[in-house]
Amino acid sequence: QEVTLKLHQFLPAQANVPKLILDVWADGVEEASGGRIKVERYPSMQLGGTPPELIDQAIDGVADVVWTVVGYTPGRFPTTEVFELPFMVDDARAASCAYWKMFEEHMAEGEFRDVKILGTWVHGPGMFHTADPVETPGDLEGMKIRGGSRLVNKLLELTGATPVGMPVPAIPESLSKGVIDGTTIPWEVTAALKVPELVENHTEFTGTALYTLTFVLAMNKAKYDSLPDDLKAVVDSKSGLEFSIFAGGTQADADGPARQLALDAGNNIITVSEADAAQWLEVVQPIYADWVAEMNGRGTDGQALIDQARGLMGGECKGADARM
Amino acid sequence: MTDIQIGVLSFPALLLMIFLRVPIGLAMFLAGLAGLLIVTGDTTVPFARLKSETYTTFSNYSLSIVPMFLLMGHFATLGGMSQALFKAAEGWLGHRKGGVAMAAVGACAGFGAICGSSLATAATMSRVALPELRAYGYAGGFSTATLAAGGTLGILIPPSVVLVIYAILTEQNIAKLFLAAFIPGILAAIGYMIAIGIYVRLNPGSAGIRPRVSYGDRLRALLAVWPVLLVFGLVVGGIYGGWFTPTEGAAVGALGTGVIAWFAGGLTWATLGESFMVTARSSAMIFFIVLGAAFYNGFLALTQVPQEIAAWVVDQGLSPWLVLIFILAFYLVLGCLMDSLSMILLTIPIFWPVMLELDFGLVTMVELQTARLDALVASGAELSQAALDEARTALAAGVELTREQIRELGLRQVNQGALNRVNTEQVAIWFGILVLIVVEVGLITPPVGMNLFVINAMDRETPMVETYKAVLYFVASDLVRVALLVAFPVITLMFIPW
Amino acid sequence: MHGFFVGLSRLMAYLGGAVLATLVVLTCLSIAGRSLNGLLHSDLAESVAPALAAALLDLGIGPVNGDFELVEAGMAFAIFAFLPLCQISGAHASVDIFTARLGRRANRVLLWISEMLFAGVLVLIAVQLGAGMMGKLRTGQTTFLLEFPVWWAYALSLSGAVSAAAVAVYMAAMRSVEMATGRDLLPHVQGAGH
Ligand code: NA
Ligand code: NA
């Protein structure tokens, strides 16, 4: 082959995202290039460093392509947080579609100008997995909960819970030791972490999700620019809007089997109705206000971003779907 | 040259540097740097990695346990805990044949429970016990060998710095590894006492007799070790009881020993400063080796060498047990030349993928289901007696429970994936303890045994050769223990929850 | 000259030690706060002294916010600050079984090579850490909970890294003079173990 791309990410090779999304992308690129591109896959941070460094590894060329959680580097990509606001997203496909469109409009030449973004997506509904049942915001008071992002931590603080920061792989040990009383993650991640064996209660929401995290698949800019035009076209054909929708949808679809595992284990799944979610919405209002103020402080109209994201998710991106 | 060839060639290059006295951490760093330069063709990758890798290595939350444990061990010495331990052990054991040496081993074991480093244990206990041993007519080489071997208990008995590093490298639970090290550590102390008993019988005149002490004095001496018990109970109990993480436990231990040392009058501004100096030197040395290893291992991963070696070993179709014995023997040989931490950092990234591919069948589905059922019963769940009896009968006969039985009992699902996870963790813990022991044997095997050097240097009259001769009894005891633990994994794993 | 570098190394080690001790205390306070917080939220506290429990909770009794982050940032500084002392006292672990038989002259050459390599590596580390700090400064990355800029932590660590590089360059220079003149200027210490 002519070109080798080193794809680096933090999960084991057999986890859902590498297996169902990244491998599909990589195989697709290899095939469409007629064998001229080879994608070498390095799972579990094998190229060194810690997950928050992945984005810099793509920018600096330590890896050619990385998959990363945007929220691992708080403060650097503030616009993406519009999709991380609590009770914002109800469908991962529509949100991933809107995320790509807003990426092209606001972020490609802004926050992400140092890197070539190949895909932007969100995971399925984020939710609580706790030792004691959580139905109302008041139930969280005094609990130590691992939060997945800056905004989730704010939400936890507002409910009187104590947010604890730790990387995803540290969750099982901390749960089993009682260092934390619960964690926020989507269903899809719970199976690999044995969460249903460690806590008995799971709180999900009908309608909009408690929260979602944003992801990017990012490529080193110089590496992309060094490709001959036909290979650039190959990479482009496997990336972008369609791929983003596919990735978000695939990840959300992986929630089902993981949820079934918790049911099989005899766990208690609490589903908060849209009516009962009202008291949750009230609690998180300050987060919206703060976020808008923060964005305005950065010279960006925060409310306009929220409105645009909602408009896209309810409008042209509604019902979006794609297969690779 | 392919990447794999470069990766393989880096190994002799690295060993050459190490044997030419290039500091080990530096040698690994240079091998990684040169390797990355050759494989990637320019400075982009290695230099970009250096922008953050030094910081993230040194700021690793789990690793911050290391300086805290080092500080804790130093404070324990300042608080007179080593003295108290030896006096108590001497009171109960000292009058026996070889009793003072046995007391030294016992005191080392006690000190090991609050100190994470082998060398610190050996050096600290030597200051207390060596004069006493010589005063009661114990032969020079026998005395130094006893303390050198006793020092290894500092790292076999939790807490243990080497185990922390192993846990991070293999992504295993530190608390479970500490728990698993406990019984092998006690066995080590017993084994060393037996070795002492054999030595004094085969070498008449090598040890004098110490007069008996009254039971009142013995009890008084025993009561004086309460600070050790308190700190150990607080740290280890807190970690297992779920009160805090291992790193937090280390902080509690450091503060606890510090306060005790202060009350005992051992902690002043001057000695606190000295504690900082000692901790600074050891921590910087350890972290620089960790950094060099991270850099070198990052390069090795890029060349795919560890995966290739693992695949090759699996292709050979050797018995897993044979592979394990080869690996342990390799450590014993390398341990004659290198120190324990460097060996672990250098080799675990290569050997661990190999171990992951081997099936020792440590846990079967029936055993796992039995354990889950026991846990369910212990939790006080209300079960149908008939279903329970039926399940117990099936499991006792070695028959797996059916899906219907599991559902009826409300038992947690046990699938093949869960079984594999349990087996992987069991192998990781068992292998970790075995490796810990064989690399610690390296600290007392001639010619390069760090403990031997340090203790021998504290006793000017004893030639190194005398120490070498006497230490072989302890090495033999270590080998017997390793064989036992290989043959019976249950000794290591019996208290580890699944 | 030697006095200056020894003094610098010891000063950095004291600072690192002070930070380490502070982290120890901070972690213990956090555990105490967490336990108390749990106790005040317990059924017992809410039935026996609900007003007191609520008042104490309002005072903010709980774990130290962001204790993980503070430990990480502080520990990085401490280790970087410990490096100069390790460097100047020759405390890095090395294997001397094979070189013990070589002559004095050969050992001096080997030591000189090691010190030169070490100086180069520590300078490289300091320079790249500085570049890393500039990157964090430019992108405005913050920590999760306390949301303090990550470059602050890098800047603290950089002070240790620069000191270590300076000490290493000094050591390499002195060994070079020793090589040239054949005289011992610095102690020839053995590598330490653990
Ligand atoms: Na220990
Ligand atoms: Na040895």
GROMACS .gro file of N, CA, C and O in nm, chain B residues 10 15 38 55 70 117 121 123 152 166 168-169 200 266 280 291 327 341 360 366 373 408 410 424 430 456 498:
model
  108
  334SER      N    1   1.606  -0.360   1.961
  334SER     CA    2   1.621  -0.260   2.067
  334SER      C    3   1.653  -0.326   2.199
  334SER      O    4   1.712  -0.264   2.287
  339LEU      N    5   1.996  -0.357   2.681
  339LEU     CA    6   2.071  -0.430   2.783
  339LEU      C    7   2.218  -0.388   2.781
  339LEU      O    8   2.281  -0.373   2.886
  362ILE      N    9   1.380   0.604   1.458
  362ILE     CA   10   1.405   0.515   1.344
  362ILE      C   11   1.274   0.472   1.279
  362ILE      O   12   1.259   0.477   1.157
  379TYR      N   13   0.463   1.504   3.195
  379TYR     CA   14   0.367   1.557   3.292
  379TYR      C   15   0.263   1.452   3.330
  379TYR      O   16   0.236   1.430   3.449
  394LEU      N   17   0.653   0.595   5.061
  394LEU     CA   18   0.793   0.616   5.100
  394LEU      C   19   0.801   0.706   5.222
  394LEU      O   20   0.875   0.680   5.317
  441SER      N   21   0.865  -0.049   5.071
  441SER     CA   22   0.990  -0.068   4.997
  441SER      C   23   1.078  -0.170   5.066
  441SER      O   24   1.090  -0.175   5.188
  445THR      N   25   1.302  -0.133   5.428
  445THR     CA   26   1.279  -0.228   5.536
  445THR      C   27   1.411  -0.291   5.581
  445THR      O   28   1.441  -0.297   5.700
  447ALA      N   29   1.721  -0.183   5.542
  447ALA     CA   30   1.812  -0.087   5.603
  447ALA      C   31   1.765  -0.047   5.742
  447ALA      O   32   1.843  -0.041   5.837
  476THR      N   33   1.316  -0.828   5.208
  476THR     CA   34   1.225  -0.852   5.095
  476THR      C   35   1.080  -0.860   5.143
  476THR      O   36   0.988  -0.839   5.064
  490TYR      N   37   0.294  -0.293   3.908
  490TYR     CA   38   0.240  -0.408   3.834
  490TYR      C   39   0.091  -0.386   3.807
  490TYR      O   40   0.042  -0.410   3.697
  492ILE      N   41  -0.072  -0.111   3.780
  492ILE     CA   42  -0.094  -0.009   3.678
  492ILE      C   43  -0.062  -0.064   3.539
  492ILE      O   44  -0.137  -0.042   3.444
  493LEU      N   45   0.047  -0.139   3.530
  493LEU     CA   46   0.086  -0.194   3.399
  493LEU      C   47  -0.019  -0.291   3.344
  493LEU      O   48  -0.045  -0.296   3.225
  524VAL      N   49   2.108  -2.288   6.164
  524VAL     CA   50   2.179  -2.297   6.292
  524VAL      C   51   2.206  -2.442   6.332
  524VAL      O   52   2.300  -2.471   6.406
  590GLY      N   53   1.006   1.195   6.754
  590GLY     CA   54   1.102   1.167   6.646
  590GLY      C   55   1.091   1.263   6.530
  590GLY      O   56   1.182   1.271   6.447
  604ALA      N   57   1.253   1.232   4.827
  604ALA     CA   58   1.280   1.295   4.698
  604ALA      C   59   1.371   1.207   4.613
  604ALA      O   60   1.342   1.181   4.496
  615LEU      N   61   0.903   0.663   3.377
  615LEU     CA   62   0.896   0.744   3.257
  615LEU      C   63   0.971   0.678   3.141
  615LEU      O   64   0.919   0.667   3.029
  651ILE      N   65   0.894  -1.829   3.214
  651ILE     CA   66   0.895  -1.686   3.246
  651ILE      C   67   0.953  -1.663   3.385
  651ILE      O   68   1.038  -1.576   3.405
  665LEU      N   69   1.218  -0.330   4.024
  665LEU     CA   70   1.125  -0.239   3.959
  665LEU      C   71   1.155  -0.230   3.809
  665LEU      O   72   1.065  -0.237   3.725
  684PHE      N   73  -0.528  -2.119   3.200
  684PHE     CA   74  -0.490  -2.205   3.312
  684PHE      C   75  -0.612  -2.271   3.374
  684PHE      O   76  -0.600  -2.351   3.465
  690VAL      N   77  -1.882  -2.381   3.692
  690VAL     CA   78  -1.948  -2.434   3.811
  690VAL      C   79  -1.901  -2.360   3.936
  690VAL      O   80  -1.980  -2.322   4.022
  697LEU      N   81  -2.391  -1.807   4.392
  697LEU     CA   82  -2.504  -1.859   4.471
  697LEU      C   83  -2.478  -1.836   4.620
  697LEU      O   84  -2.566  -1.791   4.693
  732GLU      N   85  -3.492  -1.858   3.793
  732GLU     CA   86  -3.581  -1.889   3.905
  732GLU      C   87  -3.521  -1.843   4.038
  732GLU      O   88  -3.592  -1.793   4.124
  734GLY      N   89  -3.311  -1.604   4.072
  734GLY     CA   90  -3.278  -1.463   4.071
  734GLY      C   91  -3.127  -1.444   4.082
  734GLY      O   92  -3.078  -1.342   4.133
  748THR      N   93  -0.930  -1.399   3.377
  748THR     CA   94  -0.822  -1.306   3.346
  748THR      C   95  -0.774  -1.237   3.473
  748THR      O   96  -0.654  -1.225   3.497
  754TRP      N   97  -0.260  -1.383   4.038
  754TRP     CA   98  -0.170  -1.496   4.070
  754TRP      C   99  -0.032  -1.472   4.008
  754TRP      O  100   0.071  -1.481   4.074
  780ASN      N  101   2.533  -0.558   5.377
  780ASN     CA  102   2.675  -0.591   5.397
  780ASN      C  103   2.756  -0.466   5.424
  780ASN      O  104   2.850  -0.466   5.503
  822TRP      N  105  -1.469  -1.258   4.376
  822TRP     CA  106  -1.486  -1.255   4.230
  822TRP      C  107  -1.581  -1.143   4.194
  822TRP      O  108  -1.693  -1.144   4.232
   0.00000   0.00000   0.00000
